Short mmCIF file of C-alpha atoms in Angstrom, two decimals:
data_model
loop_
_atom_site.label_atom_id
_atom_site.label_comp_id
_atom_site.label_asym_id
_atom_site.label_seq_id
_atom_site.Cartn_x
_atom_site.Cartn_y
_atom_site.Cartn_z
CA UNK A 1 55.67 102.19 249.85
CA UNK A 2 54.89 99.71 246.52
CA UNK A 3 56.69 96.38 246.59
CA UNK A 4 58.90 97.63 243.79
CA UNK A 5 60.65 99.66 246.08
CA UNK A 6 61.43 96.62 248.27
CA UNK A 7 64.23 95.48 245.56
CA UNK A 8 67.53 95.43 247.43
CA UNK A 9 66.55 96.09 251.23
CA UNK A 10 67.41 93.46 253.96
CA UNK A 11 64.93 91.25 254.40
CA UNK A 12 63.14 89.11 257.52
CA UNK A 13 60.90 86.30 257.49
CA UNK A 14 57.23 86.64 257.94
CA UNK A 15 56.08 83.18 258.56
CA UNK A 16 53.23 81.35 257.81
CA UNK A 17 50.97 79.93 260.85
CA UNK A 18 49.72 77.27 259.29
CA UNK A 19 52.45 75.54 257.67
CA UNK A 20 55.56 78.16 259.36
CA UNK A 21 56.90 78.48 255.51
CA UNK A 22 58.70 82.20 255.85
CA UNK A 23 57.59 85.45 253.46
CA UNK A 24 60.04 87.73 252.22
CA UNK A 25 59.43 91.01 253.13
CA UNK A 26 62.21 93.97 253.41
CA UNK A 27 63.57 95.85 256.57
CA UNK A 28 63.91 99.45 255.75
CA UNK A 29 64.75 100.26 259.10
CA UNK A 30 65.65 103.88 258.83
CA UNK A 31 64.06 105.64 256.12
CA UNK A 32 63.72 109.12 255.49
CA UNK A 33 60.17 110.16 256.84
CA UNK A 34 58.01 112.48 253.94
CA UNK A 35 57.21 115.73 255.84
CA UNK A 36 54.83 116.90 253.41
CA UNK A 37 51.87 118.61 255.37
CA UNK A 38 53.48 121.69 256.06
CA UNK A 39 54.89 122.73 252.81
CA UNK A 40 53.58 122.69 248.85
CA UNK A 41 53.15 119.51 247.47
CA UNK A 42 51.43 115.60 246.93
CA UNK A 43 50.41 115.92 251.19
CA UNK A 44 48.86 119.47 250.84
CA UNK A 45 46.53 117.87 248.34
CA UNK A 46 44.40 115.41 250.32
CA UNK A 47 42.08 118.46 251.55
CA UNK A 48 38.61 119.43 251.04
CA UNK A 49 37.31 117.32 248.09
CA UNK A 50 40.04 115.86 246.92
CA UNK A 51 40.28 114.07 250.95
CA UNK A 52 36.45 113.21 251.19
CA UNK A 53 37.19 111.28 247.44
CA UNK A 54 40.07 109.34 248.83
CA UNK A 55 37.77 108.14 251.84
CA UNK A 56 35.01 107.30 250.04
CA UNK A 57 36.96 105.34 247.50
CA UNK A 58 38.79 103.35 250.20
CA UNK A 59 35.44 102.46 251.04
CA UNK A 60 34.18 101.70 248.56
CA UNK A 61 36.89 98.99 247.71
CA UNK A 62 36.52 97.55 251.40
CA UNK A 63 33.09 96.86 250.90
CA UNK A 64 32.80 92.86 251.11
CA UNK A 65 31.68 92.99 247.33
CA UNK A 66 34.63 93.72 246.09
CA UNK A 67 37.44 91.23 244.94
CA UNK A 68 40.02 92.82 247.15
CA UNK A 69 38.20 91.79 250.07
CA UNK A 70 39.20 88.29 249.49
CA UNK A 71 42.62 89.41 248.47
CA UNK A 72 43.13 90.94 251.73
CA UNK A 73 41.44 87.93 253.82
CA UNK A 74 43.75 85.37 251.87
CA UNK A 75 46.84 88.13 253.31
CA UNK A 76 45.68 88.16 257.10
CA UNK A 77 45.42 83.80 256.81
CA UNK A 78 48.79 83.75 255.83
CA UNK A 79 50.03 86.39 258.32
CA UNK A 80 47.91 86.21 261.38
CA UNK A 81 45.70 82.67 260.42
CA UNK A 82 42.20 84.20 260.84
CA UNK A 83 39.71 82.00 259.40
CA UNK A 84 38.47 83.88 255.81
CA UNK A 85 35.01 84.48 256.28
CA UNK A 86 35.75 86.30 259.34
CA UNK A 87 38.24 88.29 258.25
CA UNK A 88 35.90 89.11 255.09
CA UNK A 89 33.60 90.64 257.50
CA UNK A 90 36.49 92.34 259.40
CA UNK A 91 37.74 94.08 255.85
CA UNK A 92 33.83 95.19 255.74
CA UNK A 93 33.98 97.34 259.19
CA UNK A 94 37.69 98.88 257.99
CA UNK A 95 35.75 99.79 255.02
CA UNK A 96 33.16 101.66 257.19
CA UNK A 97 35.97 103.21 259.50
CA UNK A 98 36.88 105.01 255.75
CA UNK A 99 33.11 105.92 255.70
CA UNK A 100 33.22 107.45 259.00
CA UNK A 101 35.92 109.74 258.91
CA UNK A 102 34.40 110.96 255.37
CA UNK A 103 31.26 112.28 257.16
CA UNK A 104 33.18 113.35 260.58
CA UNK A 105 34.76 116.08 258.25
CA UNK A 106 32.07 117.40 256.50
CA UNK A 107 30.33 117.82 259.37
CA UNK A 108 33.12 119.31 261.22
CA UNK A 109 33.29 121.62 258.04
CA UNK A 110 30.00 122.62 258.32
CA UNK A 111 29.52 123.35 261.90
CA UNK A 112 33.34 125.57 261.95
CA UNK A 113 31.42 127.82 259.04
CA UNK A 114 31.97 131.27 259.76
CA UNK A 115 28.50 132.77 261.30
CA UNK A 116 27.05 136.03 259.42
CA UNK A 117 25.92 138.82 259.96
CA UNK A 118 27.87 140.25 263.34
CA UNK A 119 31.34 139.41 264.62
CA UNK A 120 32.38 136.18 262.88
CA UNK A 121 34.44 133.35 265.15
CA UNK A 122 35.76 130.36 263.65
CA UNK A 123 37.74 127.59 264.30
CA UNK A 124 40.34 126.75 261.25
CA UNK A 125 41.93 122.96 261.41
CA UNK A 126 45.15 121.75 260.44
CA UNK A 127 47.13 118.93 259.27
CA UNK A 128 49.43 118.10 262.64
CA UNK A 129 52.07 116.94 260.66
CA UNK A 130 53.61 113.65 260.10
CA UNK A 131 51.53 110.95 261.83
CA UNK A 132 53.22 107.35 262.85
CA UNK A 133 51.06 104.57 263.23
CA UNK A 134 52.21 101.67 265.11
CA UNK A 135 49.59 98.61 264.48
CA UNK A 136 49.71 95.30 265.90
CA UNK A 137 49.19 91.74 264.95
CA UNK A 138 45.48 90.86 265.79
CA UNK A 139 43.28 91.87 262.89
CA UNK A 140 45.42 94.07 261.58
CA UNK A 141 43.70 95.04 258.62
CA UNK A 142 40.85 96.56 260.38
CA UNK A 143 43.51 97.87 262.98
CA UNK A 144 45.36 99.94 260.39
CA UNK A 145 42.33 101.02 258.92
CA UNK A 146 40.71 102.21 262.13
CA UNK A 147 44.69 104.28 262.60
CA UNK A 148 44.52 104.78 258.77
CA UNK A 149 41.29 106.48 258.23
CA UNK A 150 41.24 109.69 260.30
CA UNK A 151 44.83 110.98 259.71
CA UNK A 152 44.35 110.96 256.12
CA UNK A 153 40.87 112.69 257.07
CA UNK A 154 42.73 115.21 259.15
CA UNK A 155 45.17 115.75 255.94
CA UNK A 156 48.16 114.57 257.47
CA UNK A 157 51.19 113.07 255.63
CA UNK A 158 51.49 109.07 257.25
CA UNK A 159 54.36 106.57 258.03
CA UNK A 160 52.70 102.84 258.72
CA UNK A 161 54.85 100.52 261.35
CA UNK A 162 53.13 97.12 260.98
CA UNK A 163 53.70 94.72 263.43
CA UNK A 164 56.83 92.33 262.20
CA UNK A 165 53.93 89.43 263.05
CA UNK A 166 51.48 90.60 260.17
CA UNK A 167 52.85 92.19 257.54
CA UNK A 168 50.91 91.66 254.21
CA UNK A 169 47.62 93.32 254.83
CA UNK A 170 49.74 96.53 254.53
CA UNK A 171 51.12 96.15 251.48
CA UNK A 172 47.38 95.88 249.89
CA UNK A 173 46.54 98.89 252.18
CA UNK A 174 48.74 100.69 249.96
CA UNK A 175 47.29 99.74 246.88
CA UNK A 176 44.22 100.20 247.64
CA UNK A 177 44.32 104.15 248.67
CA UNK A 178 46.57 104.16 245.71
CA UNK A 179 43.31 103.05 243.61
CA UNK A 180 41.21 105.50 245.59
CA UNK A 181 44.09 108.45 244.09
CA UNK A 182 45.79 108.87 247.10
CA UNK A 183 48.78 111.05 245.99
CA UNK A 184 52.16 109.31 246.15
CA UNK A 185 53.92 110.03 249.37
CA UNK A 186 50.86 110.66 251.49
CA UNK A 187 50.99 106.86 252.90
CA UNK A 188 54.56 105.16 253.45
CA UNK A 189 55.08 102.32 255.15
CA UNK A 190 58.17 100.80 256.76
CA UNK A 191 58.63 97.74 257.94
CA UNK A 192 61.04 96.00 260.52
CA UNK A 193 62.10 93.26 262.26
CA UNK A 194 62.01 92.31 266.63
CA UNK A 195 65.06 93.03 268.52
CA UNK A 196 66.60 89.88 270.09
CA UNK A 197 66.69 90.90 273.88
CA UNK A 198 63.36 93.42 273.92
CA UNK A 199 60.17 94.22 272.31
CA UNK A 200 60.33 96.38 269.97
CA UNK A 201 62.13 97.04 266.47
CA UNK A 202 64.68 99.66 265.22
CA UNK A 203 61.81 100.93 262.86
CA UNK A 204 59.42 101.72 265.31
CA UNK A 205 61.94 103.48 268.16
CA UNK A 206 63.26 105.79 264.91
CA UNK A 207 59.19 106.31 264.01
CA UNK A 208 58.90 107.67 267.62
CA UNK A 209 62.56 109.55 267.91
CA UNK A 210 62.14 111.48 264.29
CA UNK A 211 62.07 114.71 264.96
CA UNK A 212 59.51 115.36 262.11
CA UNK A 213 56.71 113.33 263.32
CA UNK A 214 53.81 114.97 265.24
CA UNK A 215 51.43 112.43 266.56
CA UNK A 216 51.82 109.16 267.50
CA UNK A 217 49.34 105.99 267.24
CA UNK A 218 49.68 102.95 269.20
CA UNK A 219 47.26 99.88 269.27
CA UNK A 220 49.36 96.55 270.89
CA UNK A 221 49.89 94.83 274.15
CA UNK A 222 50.35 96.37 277.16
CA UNK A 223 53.84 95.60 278.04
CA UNK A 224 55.00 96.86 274.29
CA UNK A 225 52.87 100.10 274.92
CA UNK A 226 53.76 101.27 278.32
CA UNK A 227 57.48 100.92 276.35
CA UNK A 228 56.08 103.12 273.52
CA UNK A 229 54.42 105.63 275.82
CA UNK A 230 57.70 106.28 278.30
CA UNK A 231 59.88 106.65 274.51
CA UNK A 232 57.01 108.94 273.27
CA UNK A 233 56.69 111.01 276.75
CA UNK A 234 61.03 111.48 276.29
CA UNK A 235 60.60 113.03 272.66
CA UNK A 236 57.31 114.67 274.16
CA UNK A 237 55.71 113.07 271.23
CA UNK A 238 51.17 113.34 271.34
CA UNK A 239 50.10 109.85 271.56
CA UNK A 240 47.22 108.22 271.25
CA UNK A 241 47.44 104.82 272.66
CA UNK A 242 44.94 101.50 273.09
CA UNK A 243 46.41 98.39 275.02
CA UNK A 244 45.16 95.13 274.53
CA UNK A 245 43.44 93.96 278.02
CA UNK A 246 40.55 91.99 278.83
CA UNK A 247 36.95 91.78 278.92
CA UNK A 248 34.96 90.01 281.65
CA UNK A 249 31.84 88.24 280.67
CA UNK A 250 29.04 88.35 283.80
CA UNK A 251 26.21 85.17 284.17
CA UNK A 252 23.60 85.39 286.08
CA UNK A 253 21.53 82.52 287.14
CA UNK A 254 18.52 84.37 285.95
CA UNK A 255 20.14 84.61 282.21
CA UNK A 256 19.25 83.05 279.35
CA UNK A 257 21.65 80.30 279.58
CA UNK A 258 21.36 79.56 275.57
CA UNK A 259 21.92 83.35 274.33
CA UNK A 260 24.46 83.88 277.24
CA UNK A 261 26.58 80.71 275.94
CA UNK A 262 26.38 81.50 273.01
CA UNK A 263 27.75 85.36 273.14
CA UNK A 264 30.74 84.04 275.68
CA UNK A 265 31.92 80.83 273.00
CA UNK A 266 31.94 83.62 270.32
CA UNK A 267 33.84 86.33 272.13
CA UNK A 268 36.17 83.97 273.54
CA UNK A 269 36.78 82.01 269.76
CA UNK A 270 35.90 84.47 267.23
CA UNK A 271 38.62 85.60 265.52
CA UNK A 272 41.00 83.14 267.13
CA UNK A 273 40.54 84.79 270.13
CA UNK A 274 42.65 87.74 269.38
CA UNK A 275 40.27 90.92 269.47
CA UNK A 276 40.51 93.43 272.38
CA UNK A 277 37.36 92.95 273.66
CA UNK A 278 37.52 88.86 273.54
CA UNK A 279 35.75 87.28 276.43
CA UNK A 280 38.89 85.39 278.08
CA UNK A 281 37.15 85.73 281.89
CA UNK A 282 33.80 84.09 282.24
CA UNK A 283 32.11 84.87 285.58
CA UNK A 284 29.39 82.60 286.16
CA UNK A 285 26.72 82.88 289.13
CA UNK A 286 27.41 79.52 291.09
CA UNK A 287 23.75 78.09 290.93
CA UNK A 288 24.43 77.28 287.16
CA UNK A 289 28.29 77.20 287.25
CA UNK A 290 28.61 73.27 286.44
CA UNK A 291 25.80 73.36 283.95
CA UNK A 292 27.29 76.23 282.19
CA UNK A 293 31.05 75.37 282.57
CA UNK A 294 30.13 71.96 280.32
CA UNK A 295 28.09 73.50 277.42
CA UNK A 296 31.04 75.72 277.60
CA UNK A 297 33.42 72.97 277.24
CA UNK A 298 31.04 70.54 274.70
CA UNK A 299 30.36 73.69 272.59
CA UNK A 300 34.74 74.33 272.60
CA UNK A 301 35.40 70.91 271.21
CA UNK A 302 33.07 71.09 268.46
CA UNK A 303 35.02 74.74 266.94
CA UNK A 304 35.52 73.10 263.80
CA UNK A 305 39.70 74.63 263.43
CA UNK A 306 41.82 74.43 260.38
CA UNK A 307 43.22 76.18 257.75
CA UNK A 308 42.64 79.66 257.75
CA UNK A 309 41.42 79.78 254.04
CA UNK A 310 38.77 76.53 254.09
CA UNK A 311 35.23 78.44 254.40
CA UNK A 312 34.20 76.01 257.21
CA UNK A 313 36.89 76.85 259.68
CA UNK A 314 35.78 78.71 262.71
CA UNK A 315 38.76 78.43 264.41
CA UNK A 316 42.28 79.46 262.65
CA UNK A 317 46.16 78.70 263.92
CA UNK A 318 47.85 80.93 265.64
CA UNK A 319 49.79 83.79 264.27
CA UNK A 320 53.34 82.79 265.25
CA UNK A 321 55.39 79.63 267.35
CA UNK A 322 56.27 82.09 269.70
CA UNK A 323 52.44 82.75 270.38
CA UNK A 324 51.49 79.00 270.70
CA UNK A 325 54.32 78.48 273.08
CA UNK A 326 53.16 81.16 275.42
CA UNK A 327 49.38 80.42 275.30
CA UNK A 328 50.49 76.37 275.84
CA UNK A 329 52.90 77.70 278.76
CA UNK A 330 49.96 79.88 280.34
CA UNK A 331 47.49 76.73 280.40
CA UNK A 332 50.42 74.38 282.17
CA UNK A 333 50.45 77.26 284.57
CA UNK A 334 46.93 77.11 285.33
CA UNK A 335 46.67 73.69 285.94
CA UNK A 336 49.82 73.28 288.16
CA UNK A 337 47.59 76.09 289.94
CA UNK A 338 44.79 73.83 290.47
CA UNK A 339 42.41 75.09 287.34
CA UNK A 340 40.79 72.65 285.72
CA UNK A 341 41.63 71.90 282.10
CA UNK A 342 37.85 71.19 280.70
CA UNK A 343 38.47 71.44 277.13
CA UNK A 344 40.93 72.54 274.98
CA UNK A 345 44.78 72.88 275.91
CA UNK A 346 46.22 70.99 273.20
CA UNK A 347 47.14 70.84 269.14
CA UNK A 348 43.81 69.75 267.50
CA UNK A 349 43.86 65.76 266.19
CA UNK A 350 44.54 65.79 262.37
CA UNK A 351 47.05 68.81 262.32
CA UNK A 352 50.39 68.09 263.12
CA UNK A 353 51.95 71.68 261.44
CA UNK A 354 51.52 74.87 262.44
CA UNK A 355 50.39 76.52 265.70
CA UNK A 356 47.35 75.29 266.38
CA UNK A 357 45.54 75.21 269.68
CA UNK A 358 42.35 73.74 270.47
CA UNK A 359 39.62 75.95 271.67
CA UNK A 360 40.79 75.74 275.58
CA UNK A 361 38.71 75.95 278.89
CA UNK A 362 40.09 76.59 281.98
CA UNK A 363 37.54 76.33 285.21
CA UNK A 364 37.63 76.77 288.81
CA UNK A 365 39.98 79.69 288.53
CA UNK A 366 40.60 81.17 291.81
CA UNK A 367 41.47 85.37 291.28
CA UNK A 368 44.44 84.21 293.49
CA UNK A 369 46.01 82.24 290.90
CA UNK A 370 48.62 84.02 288.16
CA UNK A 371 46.25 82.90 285.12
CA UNK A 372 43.31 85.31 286.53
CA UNK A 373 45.63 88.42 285.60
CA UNK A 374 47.79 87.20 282.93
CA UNK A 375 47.19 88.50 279.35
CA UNK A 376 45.95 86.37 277.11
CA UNK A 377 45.63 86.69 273.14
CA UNK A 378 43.98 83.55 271.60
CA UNK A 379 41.51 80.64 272.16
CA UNK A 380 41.93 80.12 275.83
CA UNK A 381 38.78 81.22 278.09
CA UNK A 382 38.68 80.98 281.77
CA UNK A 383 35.91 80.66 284.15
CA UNK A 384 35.35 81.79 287.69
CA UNK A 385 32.26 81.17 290.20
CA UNK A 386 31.05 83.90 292.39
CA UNK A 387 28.24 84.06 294.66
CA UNK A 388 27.30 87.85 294.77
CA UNK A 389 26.81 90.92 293.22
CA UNK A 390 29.23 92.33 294.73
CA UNK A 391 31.19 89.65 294.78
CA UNK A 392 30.76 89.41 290.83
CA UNK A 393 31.65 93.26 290.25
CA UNK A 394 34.66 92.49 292.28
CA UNK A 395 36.34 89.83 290.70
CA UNK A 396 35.22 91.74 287.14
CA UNK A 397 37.25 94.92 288.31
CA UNK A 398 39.98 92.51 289.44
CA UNK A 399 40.84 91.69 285.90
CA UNK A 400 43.88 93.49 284.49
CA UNK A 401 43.48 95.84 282.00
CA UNK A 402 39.73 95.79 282.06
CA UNK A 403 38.36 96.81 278.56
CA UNK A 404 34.98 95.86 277.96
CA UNK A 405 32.59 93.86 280.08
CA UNK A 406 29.42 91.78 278.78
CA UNK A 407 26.42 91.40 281.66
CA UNK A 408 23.56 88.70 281.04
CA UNK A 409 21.06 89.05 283.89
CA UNK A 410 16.63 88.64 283.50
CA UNK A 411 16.85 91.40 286.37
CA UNK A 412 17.04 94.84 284.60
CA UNK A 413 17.79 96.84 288.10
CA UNK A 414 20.50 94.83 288.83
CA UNK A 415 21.75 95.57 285.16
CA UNK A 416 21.22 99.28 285.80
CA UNK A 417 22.90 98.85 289.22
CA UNK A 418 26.35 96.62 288.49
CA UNK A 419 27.04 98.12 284.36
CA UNK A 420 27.94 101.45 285.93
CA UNK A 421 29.96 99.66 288.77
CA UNK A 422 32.25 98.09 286.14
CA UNK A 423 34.92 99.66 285.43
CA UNK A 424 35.28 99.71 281.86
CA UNK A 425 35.14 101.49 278.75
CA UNK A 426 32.09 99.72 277.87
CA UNK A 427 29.55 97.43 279.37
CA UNK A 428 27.03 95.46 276.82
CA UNK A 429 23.78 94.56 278.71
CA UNK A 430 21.92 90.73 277.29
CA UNK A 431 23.88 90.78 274.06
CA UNK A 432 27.16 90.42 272.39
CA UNK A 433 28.67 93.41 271.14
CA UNK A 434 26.40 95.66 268.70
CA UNK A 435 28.22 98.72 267.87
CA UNK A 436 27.18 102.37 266.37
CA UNK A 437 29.55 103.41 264.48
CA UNK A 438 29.42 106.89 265.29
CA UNK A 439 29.43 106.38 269.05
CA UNK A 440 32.80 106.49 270.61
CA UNK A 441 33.93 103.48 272.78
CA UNK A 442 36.82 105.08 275.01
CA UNK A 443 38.37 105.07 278.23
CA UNK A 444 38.75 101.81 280.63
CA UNK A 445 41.69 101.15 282.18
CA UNK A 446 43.36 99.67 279.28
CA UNK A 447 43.03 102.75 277.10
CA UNK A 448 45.52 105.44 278.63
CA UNK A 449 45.52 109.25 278.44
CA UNK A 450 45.26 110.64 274.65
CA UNK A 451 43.38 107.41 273.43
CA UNK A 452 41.79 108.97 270.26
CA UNK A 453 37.89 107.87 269.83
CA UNK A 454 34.71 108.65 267.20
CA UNK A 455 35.10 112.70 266.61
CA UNK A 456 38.44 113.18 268.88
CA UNK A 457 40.32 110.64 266.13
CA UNK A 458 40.62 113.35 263.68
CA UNK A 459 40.55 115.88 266.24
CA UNK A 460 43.95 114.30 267.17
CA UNK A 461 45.91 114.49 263.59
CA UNK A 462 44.71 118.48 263.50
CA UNK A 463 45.70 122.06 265.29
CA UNK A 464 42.98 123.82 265.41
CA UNK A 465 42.93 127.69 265.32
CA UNK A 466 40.73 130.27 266.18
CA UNK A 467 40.13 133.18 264.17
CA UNK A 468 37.87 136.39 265.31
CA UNK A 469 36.80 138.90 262.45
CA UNK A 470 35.00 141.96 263.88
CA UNK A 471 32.03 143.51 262.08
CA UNK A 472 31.96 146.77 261.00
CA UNK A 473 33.57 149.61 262.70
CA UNK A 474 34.31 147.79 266.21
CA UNK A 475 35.85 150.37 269.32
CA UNK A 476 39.04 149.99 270.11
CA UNK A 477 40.04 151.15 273.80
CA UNK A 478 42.73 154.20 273.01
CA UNK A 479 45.79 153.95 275.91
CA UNK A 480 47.67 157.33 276.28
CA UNK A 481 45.87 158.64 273.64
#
């Protein structure tokens, strides 16, 4: 949907973080839904070549090169306050997710082939139907991207429900597969405001109601998604699904103190703390728990944090007032719980406006105590002892919503031992997060039945159906004959 056709609609503000001046964007709220990829027309196009130029283009204009990257990281500071040259590199990997899904179906293409000579079997793919997206706040250019990039792959026609929080990366979504000849009507996107009393908005329930939508994406927080996922299972709606949860991070008094610091400040800060597999639970081996809670909390109050669009900020404000005075509630409640505030818990000196929080340690967190479990979405890291092994694999499957987990040990049997023990979709052994691309990171508590992942993404937007030629003159048993 261009901004033209914004002229006229209601509108909601999309504030600012860092200085809480409001946007003007519309609120379609119920909008006719394009049902294009079962019948003639602009959807039936995006197959075969014309699909694989579409992806390639919308990668090509990703790439960090190009001008629209900065466009794009100027939109998610003013939406969501992530510092530029992180979001830069975030606009990179949506770039790549275009990439991806480009070579997933010519491979696919290749390897459904019919077979010759003899009895030919083949699989034939096609478009589900109308997909709705439902992306949230935290990078969300990379987020709709990652929902983006395989339903156009699979051909289907798409209606994009931006979170209310973050709205302006979407808009240059749109223009960019527009640039990369994306036929009109293939990607709409509808916007809408939060009700009062619940989570939720009057675009997104009508996204999952309409009868003419086939699959369902939802990436968000967990108490918004187990909402979408009981409204989905009504209409008997396919869903793919990813909650936000957390993501332990394991010390070992045998680690390398330096690299595991390191990886544990940037998972917990990087991109104000918001990404799904942020470190927000540090479990430290007690030997080297004081040593490595204060170059924790040293390292936190040098995050240089500011305005989202100055190159030297490392740490941004938060995305909305609402945000800041949850976080700020959540570290009160730790301390009246006996945590220790060690860094952190407080707007930054020198920036009065906006919602900014200081990089914020919490230590001697007992599993007992309500922080341990509750979800947390920004700069605020807390930090447990343990004693054990077993003790440590404990308190790491204790975590709610347990996504991703990050072990630092010197003692590779133990690593081979405890990674499988965690219970997680993904377990990073002595270093941050390195990913391949092309390998699938699903599963984890946090992910729930139908969470789409690597080759199963497209696999999701299609219906695939068989087809069995026989060669030749093949028998064929005569009943009653």
């Amino acid at each position: 949907m261009g901004l033209d056709q914004l002229a006229g609609c209601p509108v909601f503000g999309a504030r600012q973080p860092g200085d809480e001046v409001p946007a003007v964007l519309g609120d379609r709220g119920l909008v006719p839904f394009a049902d294009r990829s079962d019948q003639p027309g602009p959807g039936r196009e995006v197959v075969s070549d014309r699909r694989l130029i579409v992806l390639a283009g919308g990668g090509d204009y990703l790439a960090v090169r190009h001008s629209r990257a900065d466009d794009i990281a100027a939109a998610e500071g003013r939406s969501t306050g992530l510092p530029v040259t992180q979001s830069r590199e975030q606009t990179a990997r949506a770039g790549e997710h275009f990439r991806l899904a480009a070579e997933l179906i010519t491979a696919r293409a290749a390897a459904n082939a019919p077979s010759a000579p003899g009895p030919a079997g083949y699989a034939v793919a096609r478009p589900a139907g109308v997909a709705g997206l439902i992306t949230p706040w935290r990078t969300p250019f990379l987020a709709q991207a990652r929902a983006l990039a395989p339903a156009l792959a699979a051909g289907c026609t798409v209606v994009l429900k931006p979170d209310e929080w973050a709205p302006l990366p979407a808009a240059l979504l749109a223009e960019i597969t527009a640039a990369a000849d994306l036929p009109d009507g293939v990607l709409n996107i509808v916007h809408g405001s939060r009700h009062r009393k619940a989570p939720g908005s009057q675009a997104r329930d009508a996204l999952i109601a309409h009868p003419s939508v086939a699959r369902l994406s939802f990436a968000g927080d967990a108490v918004a998604g187990q909402q979408v996922m009981l409204e989905a299972a009504a209409h008997r709606k396919h869903l793919s699904a990813e909650l936000a949860g957390h993501s332990p991070c394991l010390i070992f008094a045998d680690a390398d103190l330096d690299q595991a610091a390191d990886s544990a400040l940037f998972g917990a800060f990087a991109l104000n703390g918001q990404r799904r597999t942020a470190t927000s639970t540090i479990l430290v081996q007690r030997p080297v728990y004081d040593l490595l809670v204060s170059r924790l909390a040293q390292r936190a109050d040098r995050i240089r944090v500011g305005p989202p669009a100055d190159p030297a900020t490392q740490l941004g404000p938060l995305p909305h007032a609402e945000h800041y005075d949850k976080l700020a509630s959540c570290v009160r409640l730790g301390v009246r719980e006996g945590a220790r505030l060690a860094a952190g818990g407080r707007r930054p000196a020198g920036l009065p406006e906006g919602s900014y929080l200081a990089p914020t340690v919490l230590a001697d967190v007992a599993p007992s105590m309500r922080i341990f479990a509750e979800e947390i979405c920004g700069p605020v890291v807390r930090v447990t002892p343990f004693d054990t092994d077993e003790e440590a694999v404990s308190l790491a499957n204790a975590v709610t919503d347990l996504t991703a987990a990050y072990l630092w040990t010197a003692d590779r049997q133990r690593a081979h031992r405890l990674a499988p023990a965690i219970d997680s979709a993904a377990t990073w052994v002595n270093s941050h997060n390195p990913q391949d691309r092309h390998t699938a990171i699903a599963g984890g508590r946090a992910a729930r039945p139908g969470a789409a992942a690597g080759r199963a993404d497209i696999d999701f937007y299609t219906q695939s159906r068989t087809v069995l030629i026989a060669a030749g003159d093949a028998p064929v048993p005569r009943f009653g004959a």
